Tab-separated table of C-alpha atoms in Angstrom:
chain	number	residue	atom	x	y	z
Z	138	MET	CA	49.687	137.419	175.607
Z	139	ILE	CA	52.329	140.303	177.195
Z	140	GLU	CA	50.390	142.335	180.149
Z	141	THR	CA	52.122	145.310	181.287
Z	142	GLN	CA	51.672	146.394	185.125
Z	143	PRO	CA	50.620	150.048	186.571
Z	144	SER	CA	53.154	152.083	187.322
Z	145	GLY	CA	54.967	151.514	191.039
Z	146	THR	CA	53.398	147.664	191.322
Z	147	ASP	CA	56.191	145.303	193.079
Z	148	THR	CA	57.233	143.143	191.003
Z	149	GLY	CA	60.321	141.717	193.219
Z	150	GLY	CA	58.140	139.408	194.048
Z	151	PRO	CA	59.265	135.243	195.677
Z	152	ALA	CA	60.668	133.156	191.858
Z	153	VAL	CA	58.483	130.380	191.147
Z	154	PRO	CA	59.377	127.484	192.214
Z	155	GLY	CA	60.782	125.383	188.250
Z	156	LYS	CA	60.768	128.761	186.229
Z	157	LYS	CA	64.081	129.616	185.184
Z	158	PRO	CA	65.064	132.643	184.600
Z	159	ALA	CA	65.031	133.789	180.812
Z	160	VAL	CA	68.566	134.561	179.277
Z	161	SER	CA	68.338	137.040	177.946
Z	162	ALA	CA	69.301	138.926	173.465
Z	163	GLU	CA	72.377	140.538	174.935
Z	164	SER	CA	73.906	137.504	176.190
Z	165	LEU	CA	72.907	135.748	173.442
Z	166	ARG	CA	74.363	138.039	171.346
Z	167	GLY	CA	77.831	138.423	173.423
Z	168	LEU	CA	78.936	134.115	173.337
Z	169	ALA	CA	77.070	134.613	169.296
Z	170	GLY	CA	79.342	137.032	169.215
Z	171	ARG	CA	82.694	135.245	170.527
Z	172	ILE	CA	81.953	132.208	169.523
Z	173	ARG	CA	82.206	133.649	165.803
Z	174	THR	CA	85.979	135.466	167.237
Z	175	PHE	CA	87.365	132.221	167.711
Z	176	ARG	CA	85.995	130.810	164.534
Z	177	LEU	CA	87.629	133.297	162.732
Z	178	SER	CA	90.594	132.952	164.336
Z	179	LEU	CA	91.540	129.850	163.928
Z	180	PRO	CA	94.592	129.022	161.184
Z	181	TRP	CA	92.136	127.987	158.462
Z	182	HIS	CA	89.650	131.222	158.606
Z	183	ALA	CA	92.637	133.687	159.531
Z	184	GLU	CA	94.404	132.872	156.408
Z	185	ASP	CA	93.402	135.120	152.878
Z	186	ASP	CA	93.005	132.582	149.665
Z	187	TRP	CA	96.193	133.947	148.924
Z	188	GLU	CA	98.796	131.179	146.816
Z	189	ARG	CA	102.187	131.253	148.090
Z	190	PRO	CA	104.390	131.455	144.595
Z	191	ALA	CA	106.506	128.176	143.630
Z	192	PRO	CA	109.555	129.033	144.058
Z	193	GLY	CA	110.087	128.551	140.257
Z	194	PRO	CA	113.103	125.621	138.728
Z	195	GLU	CA	116.404	127.149	140.115
Z	196	GLY	CA	114.215	126.509	143.335
Z	197	TYR	CA	113.868	123.224	143.101
Z	198	ARG	CA	117.519	122.476	141.721
Z	199	ARG	CA	118.546	124.130	145.316
Z	200	ASP	CA	115.736	121.264	146.944
Z	201	ILE	CA	117.793	118.539	145.377
Z	202	ILE	CA	121.303	119.240	146.481
Z	203	GLY	CA	120.211	120.037	149.719
Z	204	VAL	CA	118.399	116.859	150.145
Z	205	GLY	CA	121.129	114.667	148.841
Z	206	ILE	CA	123.751	117.046	151.985
Z	207	ALA	CA	121.357	115.133	154.802
Z	208	LEU	CA	121.070	112.172	153.105
Z	209	LEU	CA	125.003	112.648	153.354
Z	210	LEU	CA	124.936	113.740	156.916
Z	211	SER	CA	121.852	111.261	157.476
Z	212	ALA	CA	124.191	108.216	156.644
Z	213	VAL	CA	126.758	109.125	158.693
Z	214	MET	CA	124.960	110.171	162.084
Z	215	LEU	CA	123.197	106.147	161.439
Z	216	GLU	CA	126.867	104.326	160.868
Z	217	PHE	CA	128.015	106.176	164.616
Z	218	MET	CA	124.546	105.377	166.169
Z	219	ARG	CA	125.655	101.679	164.354
Z	220	GLY	CA	129.008	102.072	166.347
Z	221	PHE	CA	127.361	102.033	170.062
Z	222	ALA	CA	123.478	101.505	169.461
Z	223	PHE	CA	122.435	99.105	166.837
Z	224	GLY	CA	124.654	96.825	164.236
Z	225	ASP	CA	122.796	93.056	161.778
Z	226	GLY	CA	120.361	92.660	163.916
Z	227	ASP	CA	115.915	91.753	164.252
Z	228	ILE	CA	116.787	95.084	161.697
Z	229	GLY	CA	117.624	94.461	159.122
Z	230	ASN	CA	121.593	94.539	157.513
Z	231	ARG	CA	123.821	97.660	157.353
Z	232	TRP	CA	122.017	98.543	153.977
Z	233	VAL	CA	119.507	97.825	154.377
Z	234	GLN	CA	118.689	100.262	157.469
Z	235	HIS	CA	120.741	102.679	154.926
Z	236	LEU	CA	117.992	101.864	152.874
Z	237	VAL	CA	115.203	102.709	155.179
Z	238	GLN	CA	116.304	106.121	156.297
Z	239	SER	CA	116.741	107.311	152.506
Z	240	SER	CA	113.179	106.569	152.077
Z	241	ILE	CA	112.052	109.530	153.634
Z	242	PHE	CA	114.609	112.317	151.659
Z	243	VAL	CA	112.786	111.074	148.757
Z	244	PHE	CA	109.534	112.594	149.377
Z	245	LEU	CA	111.541	116.268	150.785
Z	246	VAL	CA	112.409	116.652	146.869
Z	247	PHE	CA	109.314	117.459	146.083
Z	248	ARG	CA	108.809	119.338	149.344
Z	249	ARG	CA	108.117	122.587	147.494
Z	250	ARG	CA	105.998	120.746	144.123
Z	251	PHE	CA	103.361	119.010	146.301
Z	252	PRO	CA	103.720	119.409	149.869
Z	253	ILE	CA	100.824	118.485	151.563
Z	254	VAL	CA	101.035	114.828	149.670
Z	255	VAL	CA	104.905	114.217	150.401
Z	256	MET	CA	103.916	114.683	154.582
Z	257	LEU	CA	100.848	112.736	154.018
Z	258	LEU	CA	103.070	110.739	152.471
Z	259	SER	CA	105.987	110.887	154.593
Z	260	SER	CA	103.814	110.675	157.266
Z	261	ALA	CA	103.101	107.222	155.923
Z	262	THR	CA	106.524	106.120	155.486
Z	263	PHE	CA	106.800	107.545	159.581
Z	264	VAL	CA	103.915	105.259	160.951
Z	265	ILE	CA	105.637	101.862	158.567
Z	266	VAL	CA	109.147	101.875	159.636
Z	267	GLY	CA	108.299	103.005	163.492
Z	268	ILE	CA	106.539	99.391	163.203
Z	269	THR	CA	108.629	97.332	161.819
Z	270	MET	CA	112.168	99.118	162.166
Z	271	PRO	CA	111.636	101.111	165.540
Z	272	PRO	CA	115.903	102.852	166.308
Z	273	ILE	CA	115.785	103.774	162.481
Z	274	SER	CA	112.793	105.654	162.618
Z	275	GLN	CA	114.019	107.111	166.401
Z	276	THR	CA	117.605	108.232	164.092
Z	277	ILE	CA	118.293	112.062	163.900
Z	278	GLY	CA	118.230	112.544	160.474
Z	279	PHE	CA	115.075	110.558	159.749
Z	280	GLN	CA	113.051	112.550	162.356
Z	281	ALA	CA	114.814	115.693	160.938
Z	282	ALA	CA	113.282	114.803	157.558
Z	283	TYR	CA	109.745	114.171	159.057
Z	284	PHE	CA	109.792	117.655	160.396
Z	285	THR	CA	110.986	118.952	157.597
Z	286	SER	CA	107.887	117.585	155.344
Z	287	LEU	CA	105.717	119.188	157.747
Z	288	TYR	CA	107.391	121.987	158.247
Z	289	SER	CA	107.155	121.980	154.353
Z	290	ALA	CA	103.533	121.348	154.442
Z	291	VAL	CA	102.396	124.532	156.540
Z	292	ALA	CA	104.904	126.855	154.287
Z	293	TRP	CA	104.171	126.335	151.068
Z	294	ALA	CA	100.789	124.353	150.890
Z	295	ARG	CA	98.056	126.861	148.338
Z	296	ASN	CA	95.384	125.225	149.086
Z	297	ARG	CA	94.811	125.867	152.594
Z	298	ARG	CA	91.519	124.265	153.923
Z	299	ALA	CA	92.868	120.809	152.714
Z	300	LEU	CA	96.220	121.889	154.794
Z	301	TRP	CA	94.356	122.050	157.360
Z	302	LEU	CA	92.295	119.133	157.511
Z	303	SER	CA	95.319	116.798	156.212
Z	304	VAL	CA	97.475	118.575	159.291
Z	305	THR	CA	94.429	117.481	162.060
Z	306	VAL	CA	94.146	114.167	160.787
Z	307	VAL	CA	98.572	113.395	160.460
Z	308	VAL	CA	98.561	115.102	163.949
Z	309	ALA	CA	95.443	112.744	165.977
Z	310	ALA	CA	96.565	109.810	163.631
Z	311	MET	CA	100.332	110.342	165.480
Z	312	PHE	CA	98.960	110.901	169.331
Z	313	LEU	CA	96.529	107.263	168.094
Z	314	TRP	CA	99.694	106.305	167.766
Z	315	ILE	CA	101.830	106.692	170.640
Z	316	ILE	CA	98.177	106.219	172.467
Z	317	VAL	CA	98.387	102.365	171.735
Z	318	GLY	CA	101.959	102.193	171.760
Z	319	PHE	CA	101.991	103.041	175.483
Z	320	THR	CA	98.534	100.513	175.795
Z	321	LEU	CA	99.274	97.920	173.167
Z	322	SER	CA	102.753	96.714	172.508
Z	323	SER	CA	104.941	98.147	175.370
Z	324	SER	CA	103.624	96.618	178.692
Z	325	TYR	CA	104.455	97.938	182.024
Z	326	ASP	CA	107.677	95.595	183.719
Z	327	GLU	CA	109.007	96.431	179.575
Z	328	ILE	CA	109.844	100.269	180.159
Z	329	LEU	CA	110.373	99.791	183.903
Z	330	GLN	CA	113.504	96.886	181.664
Z	331	THR	CA	114.244	99.271	179.421
Z	332	PHE	CA	115.036	101.699	182.640
Z	333	ASN	CA	116.527	99.764	184.586
Z	334	MET	CA	114.471	100.619	187.222
Z	335	SER	CA	113.284	97.165	189.904
Z	336	SER	CA	109.802	98.560	191.056
Z	337	ASN	CA	107.004	101.895	190.672
Z	338	ASP	CA	107.813	103.054	193.645
Z	339	PRO	CA	108.281	107.503	192.601
Z	340	VAL	CA	111.698	108.279	191.742
Z	341	GLY	CA	110.960	111.917	191.113
Z	342	LEU	CA	107.427	114.078	191.703
Z	343	PHE	CA	106.031	111.092	189.164
Z	344	ALA	CA	106.011	107.561	189.422
Z	345	PRO	CA	107.733	105.953	187.120
Z	346	LEU	CA	104.750	105.220	183.794
Z	347	THR	CA	103.550	108.233	184.322
Z	348	SER	CA	106.691	110.144	184.124
Z	349	TYR	CA	107.777	108.406	181.117
Z	350	VAL	CA	103.711	109.403	179.702
Z	351	LEU	CA	103.400	112.295	179.870
Z	352	TYR	CA	107.782	113.245	178.960
Z	353	SER	CA	106.433	111.248	175.389
Z	354	PHE	CA	103.343	113.576	175.359
Z	355	MET	CA	105.482	117.083	176.147
Z	356	LEU	CA	108.087	115.699	173.435
Z	357	ASN	CA	106.041	115.127	170.150
Z	358	ALA	CA	103.363	118.202	170.797
Z	359	ALA	CA	106.273	120.104	171.200
Z	360	TYR	CA	108.294	118.219	167.972
Z	361	PHE	CA	104.529	118.882	165.695
Z	362	GLY	CA	103.993	122.792	166.946
Z	363	GLY	CA	107.705	123.155	166.697
Z	364	ALA	CA	107.235	122.078	163.132
Z	365	ILE	CA	103.726	123.705	162.443
Z	366	MET	CA	105.060	126.472	164.018
Z	367	PHE	CA	107.671	127.316	162.271
Z	368	GLY	CA	105.981	126.084	158.624
Z	369	TRP	CA	102.697	129.255	159.888
Z	370	ASN	CA	105.339	132.092	160.542
Z	371	SER	CA	106.982	130.848	156.895
Z	372	TRP	CA	104.315	131.732	154.853
Z	373	ARG	CA	103.178	134.478	156.663
Z	374	SER	CA	106.288	135.965	156.376
Z	375	ALA	CA	105.423	135.569	152.483
Z	376	HIS	CA	102.464	136.656	152.245
Z	377	GLN	CA	103.208	139.833	154.459
Z	378	ARG	CA	106.769	140.783	151.676
Z	379	GLU	CA	104.105	140.882	148.557
Z	380	GLN	CA	101.992	142.581	150.032
Z	381	LEU	CA	104.624	145.213	150.852
Z	382	ALA	CA	105.919	144.532	147.813
Z	383	ASP	CA	102.447	145.034	146.149
Z	384	GLN	CA	102.106	149.095	148.156
Z	385	ALA	CA	105.158	150.214	147.304
Z	386	VAL	CA	103.963	149.673	143.422
Z	387	GLN	CA	100.973	150.994	144.378
Z	388	LEU	CA	102.640	154.033	146.454
Z	389	GLU	CA	105.124	154.151	143.204
Z	390	ALA	CA	102.301	154.909	141.011
Z	391	GLN	CA	100.159	156.680	143.467
Z	392	ALA	CA	103.554	159.130	143.441
Z	393	ALA	CA	103.957	158.903	139.668
Z	394	ASP	CA	100.240	160.730	139.568
Z	395	LEU	CA	100.937	162.680	141.568
Z	396	ALA	CA	103.919	164.265	139.853
Z	397	ARG	CA	101.847	164.487	136.545
Z	398	LYS	CA	99.369	165.822	138.079
Z	399	ALA	CA	101.321	168.808	139.515
Z	400	VAL	CA	102.864	168.727	135.857
Z	401	ILE	CA	99.828	169.117	134.348
Z	402	GLU	CA	98.512	171.957	136.899
Z	403	GLU	CA	101.687	174.414	136.105
Z	404	ARG	CA	100.852	173.247	132.973
Z	405	LEU	CA	97.673	174.554	133.006
Z	406	ARG	CA	98.661	178.506	135.730
Z	407	ILE	CA	100.867	179.059	132.309
Z	408	ALA	CA	98.980	178.764	130.198
Z	409	ARG	CA	96.734	181.403	132.371
Z	410	GLU	CA	99.693	183.852	131.509
Z	411	LEU	CA	99.450	182.706	128.019
Z	412	HIS	CA	96.610	184.761	127.920
Z	413	ASP	CA	97.033	187.146	130.053
Z	414	VAL	CA	100.149	188.728	128.250
Z	415	VAL	CA	98.602	187.354	124.674
Z	416	ALA	CA	95.326	190.169	126.059
Z	417	HIS	CA	97.771	192.505	127.433
Z	418	HIS	CA	99.576	192.430	124.236
Z	419	ILE	CA	96.920	192.657	121.582
Z	420	SER	CA	95.277	195.622	123.915
Z	421	VAL	CA	98.320	197.854	123.457
Z	422	ILE	CA	98.441	197.339	119.854
Z	423	GLY	CA	94.717	198.116	119.383
Z	424	ILE	CA	94.740	201.235	121.077
Z	425	GLN	CA	98.214	202.125	119.372
Z	426	ALA	CA	96.355	201.883	116.040
Z	427	GLY	CA	93.503	203.300	116.544
Z	428	ALA	CA	95.271	206.858	117.567
Z	429	ALA	CA	98.039	206.434	114.514
Z	430	ARG	CA	94.742	206.298	112.336
Z	431	ARG	CA	94.189	209.002	114.330
Z	432	VAL	CA	96.358	211.194	113.956
Z	433	LEU	CA	98.464	209.951	110.207
Z	434	GLU	CA	97.762	212.756	108.858
Z	435	LYS	CA	97.384	215.913	111.018
Z	436	ARG	CA	100.539	214.719	113.132
Z	437	PRO	CA	102.621	212.587	111.068
Z	438	ASP	CA	105.391	211.922	113.628
Z	439	ALA	CA	103.212	211.768	116.192
Z	440	ALA	CA	101.705	208.028	114.075
Z	441	ALA	CA	105.268	207.401	113.877
Z	442	GLY	CA	105.708	206.841	117.711
Z	443	ALA	CA	102.744	204.481	118.259
Z	444	LEU	CA	103.983	202.629	114.373
Z	445	GLN	CA	106.547	202.338	116.665
Z	446	THR	CA	105.083	201.724	120.072
Z	447	ILE	CA	102.869	198.393	117.854
Z	448	GLU	CA	105.873	196.524	116.267
Z	449	SER	CA	108.254	196.741	120.126
Z	450	SER	CA	104.595	194.908	121.472
Z	451	SER	CA	104.371	192.558	118.271
Z	452	ARG	CA	108.079	191.765	118.976
Z	453	ASP	CA	107.656	191.126	123.158
Z	454	ALA	CA	104.141	189.734	122.907
Z	455	VAL	CA	105.616	187.039	120.107
Z	456	ALA	CA	108.188	185.856	121.805
Z	457	GLU	CA	106.695	186.333	125.401
Z	458	MET	CA	104.478	183.551	123.480
Z	459	ARG	CA	107.364	181.144	121.776
Z	460	SER	CA	109.443	181.376	125.322
Z	461	LEU	CA	106.035	179.903	127.548
Z	462	LEU	CA	105.146	177.139	125.242
Z	463	GLY	CA	108.679	176.146	125.072
Z	464	VAL	CA	107.254	174.200	128.281
Z	465	LEU	CA	104.693	173.632	127.482
Z	466	ARG	CA	103.591	170.008	125.899
Z	467	SER	CA	100.853	168.336	125.146
Z	468	SER	CA	98.382	166.873	128.019
Z	469	ASP	CA	95.031	165.355	128.490
Z	470	ALA	CA	94.397	166.980	131.032
Z	471	GLU	CA	90.863	168.588	130.794
Z	472	THR	CA	88.734	170.972	132.744
Z	473	ASP	CA	85.414	171.093	133.736
Z	474	GLY	CA	84.986	174.224	132.536
Z	475	PRO	CA	86.023	178.065	133.292
Z	476	ALA	CA	87.996	178.383	135.785
Z	477	GLN	CA	87.940	181.533	137.684
Z	478	ARG	CA	90.605	183.245	138.804
Z	479	GLU	CA	92.102	186.601	140.191
Z	480	PRO	CA	94.595	188.712	139.023
Z	481	GLU	CA	97.941	187.223	138.959
Z	482	PRO	CA	101.154	188.666	141.631
Z	483	GLY	CA	103.570	190.735	140.803
Z	484	LEU	CA	105.771	192.283	142.945
Z	485	GLU	CA	103.829	194.944	144.165
Z	486	GLU	CA	103.103	191.622	146.437
Z	487	ILE	CA	105.786	190.707	147.713
Z	488	PRO	CA	106.232	193.647	151.167
Z	489	GLN	CA	102.614	192.262	151.962
Z	490	LEU	CA	104.267	188.764	151.154
Z	491	LEU	CA	106.473	189.763	153.372
Z	492	ALA	CA	104.916	190.670	156.079
Z	493	ASP	CA	102.893	187.111	156.263
Z	494	TYR	CA	105.809	185.741	157.309
Z	495	ARG	CA	107.123	188.193	159.922
Z	496	SER	CA	103.946	187.886	161.607
Z	497	ASN	CA	103.956	183.972	161.965
Z	498	GLY	CA	107.399	184.184	162.929
Z	499	LEU	CA	109.548	184.172	160.511
Z	500	ASP	CA	112.343	187.261	161.154
Z	501	VAL	CA	112.877	188.028	156.386
Z	502	LYS	CA	114.913	191.281	155.684
Z	503	PHE	CA	113.961	192.416	152.426
Z	504	HIS	CA	117.278	194.231	149.643
Z	505	ARG	CA	116.287	195.735	146.558
Z	506	ALA	CA	118.883	196.731	143.754
Z	507	GLU	CA	119.047	198.568	140.345
Z	508	HIS	CA	121.492	198.523	137.885
Z	509	GLU	CA	119.189	200.807	135.700
Z	510	PRO	CA	115.818	203.384	137.501
Z	511	GLY	CA	113.092	201.961	136.634
Z	512	VAL	CA	114.379	197.472	135.377
Z	513	LEU	CA	111.981	196.819	138.514
Z	514	GLU	CA	108.907	198.053	137.921
Z	515	ASN	CA	109.480	197.010	134.312
Z	516	LEU	CA	109.385	193.786	134.614
Z	517	SER	CA	106.412	192.372	131.728
Z	518	ALA	CA	104.186	190.033	134.173
Z	519	PRO	CA	105.040	186.789	133.772
Z	520	LEU	CA	107.953	187.341	135.001
Z	521	ALA	CA	107.099	189.452	138.004
Z	522	LEU	CA	105.084	186.211	138.964
Z	523	SER	CA	107.528	184.541	138.046
Z	524	VAL	CA	109.891	186.442	140.710
Z	525	TYR	CA	107.048	186.419	143.042
Z	526	ARG	CA	106.547	182.815	143.295
Z	527	THR	CA	110.144	182.273	143.587
Z	528	ILE	CA	110.549	184.333	146.915
Z	529	GLN	CA	107.159	182.817	147.923
Z	530	GLU	CA	107.652	179.526	147.285
Z	531	SER	CA	111.266	179.674	148.946
Z	532	LEU	CA	109.980	181.102	152.403
Z	533	ALA	CA	107.530	178.394	152.053
Z	534	ASN	CA	110.527	176.324	152.793
Z	535	ILE	CA	112.558	177.689	155.512
Z	536	ARG	CA	109.135	177.436	157.295
Z	537	ARG	CA	108.353	173.738	156.338
Z	538	HIS	CA	111.844	172.437	156.098
Z	539	SER	CA	114.053	174.453	158.050
Z	540	THR	CA	115.147	175.148	161.796
Z	541	ALA	CA	116.054	178.228	161.228
Z	542	GLY	CA	114.299	181.156	163.051
Z	543	SER	CA	115.489	183.976	159.454
Z	544	ALA	CA	116.328	183.973	156.177
Z	545	VAL	CA	117.658	187.302	154.093
Z	546	VAL	CA	115.714	188.095	150.556
Z	547	ALA	CA	117.223	189.949	147.862
Z	548	LEU	CA	116.015	191.116	144.652
Z	549	ARG	CA	118.421	192.764	142.373
Z	550	SER	CA	118.604	193.096	138.545
Z	551	GLY	CA	122.688	193.407	136.972
Z	552	SER	CA	123.891	193.193	133.174
Z	553	THR	CA	126.581	190.996	131.829
Z	554	PRO	CA	129.517	192.720	128.841
Z	555	ALA	CA	129.053	190.915	125.411
Z	556	GLY	CA	131.719	188.239	125.564
Z	557	PRO	CA	133.383	186.997	122.313
Z	558	ASP	CA	130.984	184.871	120.353
Z	559	THR	CA	127.473	185.882	123.142
Z	560	PRO	CA	125.699	189.995	123.066
Z	561	PRO	CA	125.337	191.034	126.182
Z	562	LEU	CA	122.418	189.949	128.691
Z	563	ARG	CA	120.842	192.024	131.409
Z	564	TRP	CA	119.042	189.751	133.680
Z	565	VAL	CA	116.601	189.934	137.579
Z	566	GLU	CA	118.211	188.257	140.463
Z	567	VAL	CA	116.305	186.941	143.717
Z	568	GLU	CA	117.271	185.255	146.059
Z	569	THR	CA	116.963	183.658	149.457
Z	570	VAL	CA	118.837	182.913	151.841
Z	571	ASP	CA	118.723	181.458	155.491
Z	572	ASP	CA	120.995	179.965	158.333
Z	573	GLY	CA	118.949	176.640	159.329
Z	574	ARG	CA	119.799	172.911	159.857
Z	575	PRO	CA	117.565	170.762	158.213
Z	576	ARG	CA	114.448	169.811	160.044
Z	577	HIS	CA	114.036	166.457	160.304
Z	578	GLY	CA	110.674	164.375	159.421
Z	579	THR	CA	109.608	167.128	155.875
Z	580	GLY	CA	111.093	165.650	153.980
Z	581	GLY	CA	108.313	167.287	151.077
Z	582	THR	CA	108.222	165.389	146.975
Z	583	GLY	CA	110.284	167.734	145.545
Z	584	TYR	CA	106.970	169.593	143.520
Z	585	GLY	CA	107.894	173.068	144.754
Z	586	LEU	CA	111.619	173.013	143.221
Z	587	ARG	CA	110.358	171.811	140.129
Z	588	GLY	CA	107.964	173.992	139.871
Z	589	ILE	CA	111.202	176.738	140.512
Z	590	SER	CA	113.853	175.720	137.895
Z	591	GLU	CA	110.651	175.116	134.902
Z	592	ARG	CA	110.279	179.066	135.991
Z	593	ALA	CA	113.895	179.876	135.501
Z	594	ALA	CA	113.559	177.693	131.713
Z	595	LEU	CA	110.977	179.286	131.178
Z	596	HIS	CA	112.591	182.860	130.689
Z	597	GLY	CA	115.743	181.042	129.918
Z	598	GLY	CA	117.269	182.043	133.321
Z	599	ILE	CA	118.912	179.596	135.342
Z	600	THR	CA	119.072	178.324	138.755
Z	601	ASP	CA	121.641	177.496	142.224
Z	602	ILE	CA	119.714	176.009	144.398
Z	603	GLY	CA	120.855	173.573	147.831
Z	604	PRO	CA	122.962	174.253	151.162
Z	605	ARG	CA	125.426	176.776	151.535
Z	606	ASP	CA	129.725	177.087	152.530
Z	607	GLY	CA	128.397	178.117	155.597
Z	608	GLY	CA	125.378	176.296	156.641
Z	609	GLY	CA	121.916	177.478	155.871
Z	610	TRP	CA	119.921	176.767	152.283
Z	611	ARG	CA	120.289	179.571	149.261
Z	612	VAL	CA	117.287	179.769	146.279
Z	613	ARG	CA	119.516	182.421	143.964
Z	614	VAL	CA	117.335	182.100	140.589
Z	615	ARG	CA	118.183	184.656	137.400
Z	616	PHE	CA	115.813	186.016	135.424
Z	617	THR	CA	117.101	186.865	131.631
Z	618	LEU	CA	115.125	189.951	130.279
Z	619	ARG	CA	114.427	190.392	127.332
């Protein structure tokens, strides 16, 4: 039963003897959180279920070659040690010594195929040789081979829980063997005799036996710890490389998907423009056909003019539809209902577009020239839209990717005289130039320039996009007038 106290009641009296203060829930949760963090930081919990891929036949072949070279070098080092440390005596003759040393190298051939088994067999061999033939177990080749088995187990084991359980057992067994060797196998007098010391008087900071035990412990800790650390770093590096490769594949797929979506959006926009072209020309044809019908008998000349307009408008409609359909290809994109759209911009909106960029700090100068009066005013709606979009994308690129503070936009028309095999052509050209330098760290996707090129191809035009000789960037597009 919980009793409440009236407001203002003093509850800070002396503690009741023998009654311990209750532990708060926050303290218990904090302690549980620290324990969980420590548990998850252990290697067998910090690693996920990823398995390192096996090296394959070529990797196994390199392992065999590497083991053969290491065995040869170890045999040479053993002969060097036989010349000053031991010879044929209590530990067998020369061939027995070489055979015992090579026994641990045999397992290394399979170090990446069965890493945990190799580590356990190598550990057993190390203990047996250390007990029966201690000088062989202390050779450089034998020590390096055992180090490699430990490293390979941590670096290549696929079952990480079994690995860390085996590593724990091996390390514990090795240090237990060392302790037993100090307490049972070697007496204190034998250790002093080994180092030619006559008494226990400290020569250094510690007594001889203490110094020897601490030195052996630190040496073995560095040996086992180094093998485990290098192996774990190798495993983590391989894991990170595979993760980066997977991320690169995902990014490539996402980039391809974005490019596909951009193309689909552009095609849908062109389809809307096709609708506008057809609607415009069909409306003109309908109006002129009605007018011709009304004046056909009373004013034949006016009817003839209306029919001529119908003929011209129908030809223009067919030409523009063929041009638009030429860049449209099959697509699986679907819309979720009718699109809400506004009238597409044209040449009349260019001054407002330039004013917007001027208000944002970009000094834009505009030049307009016609080789014949009225050419630019009579541009078709799709062509005027392409001109507008080209200027818009060019200025947007300057703002995003260039250090330029000013730009020049030129809109001009002209004609090319007929050649031996080509008819005369009329064209309208838009050119945007600046004097800036590329801004670092602002690389784009290239979709905007690709859209400009597609618009030029839509109208049978050509593009010239790239850096200028005197510095800056140029976007020049010439559209053919039909």
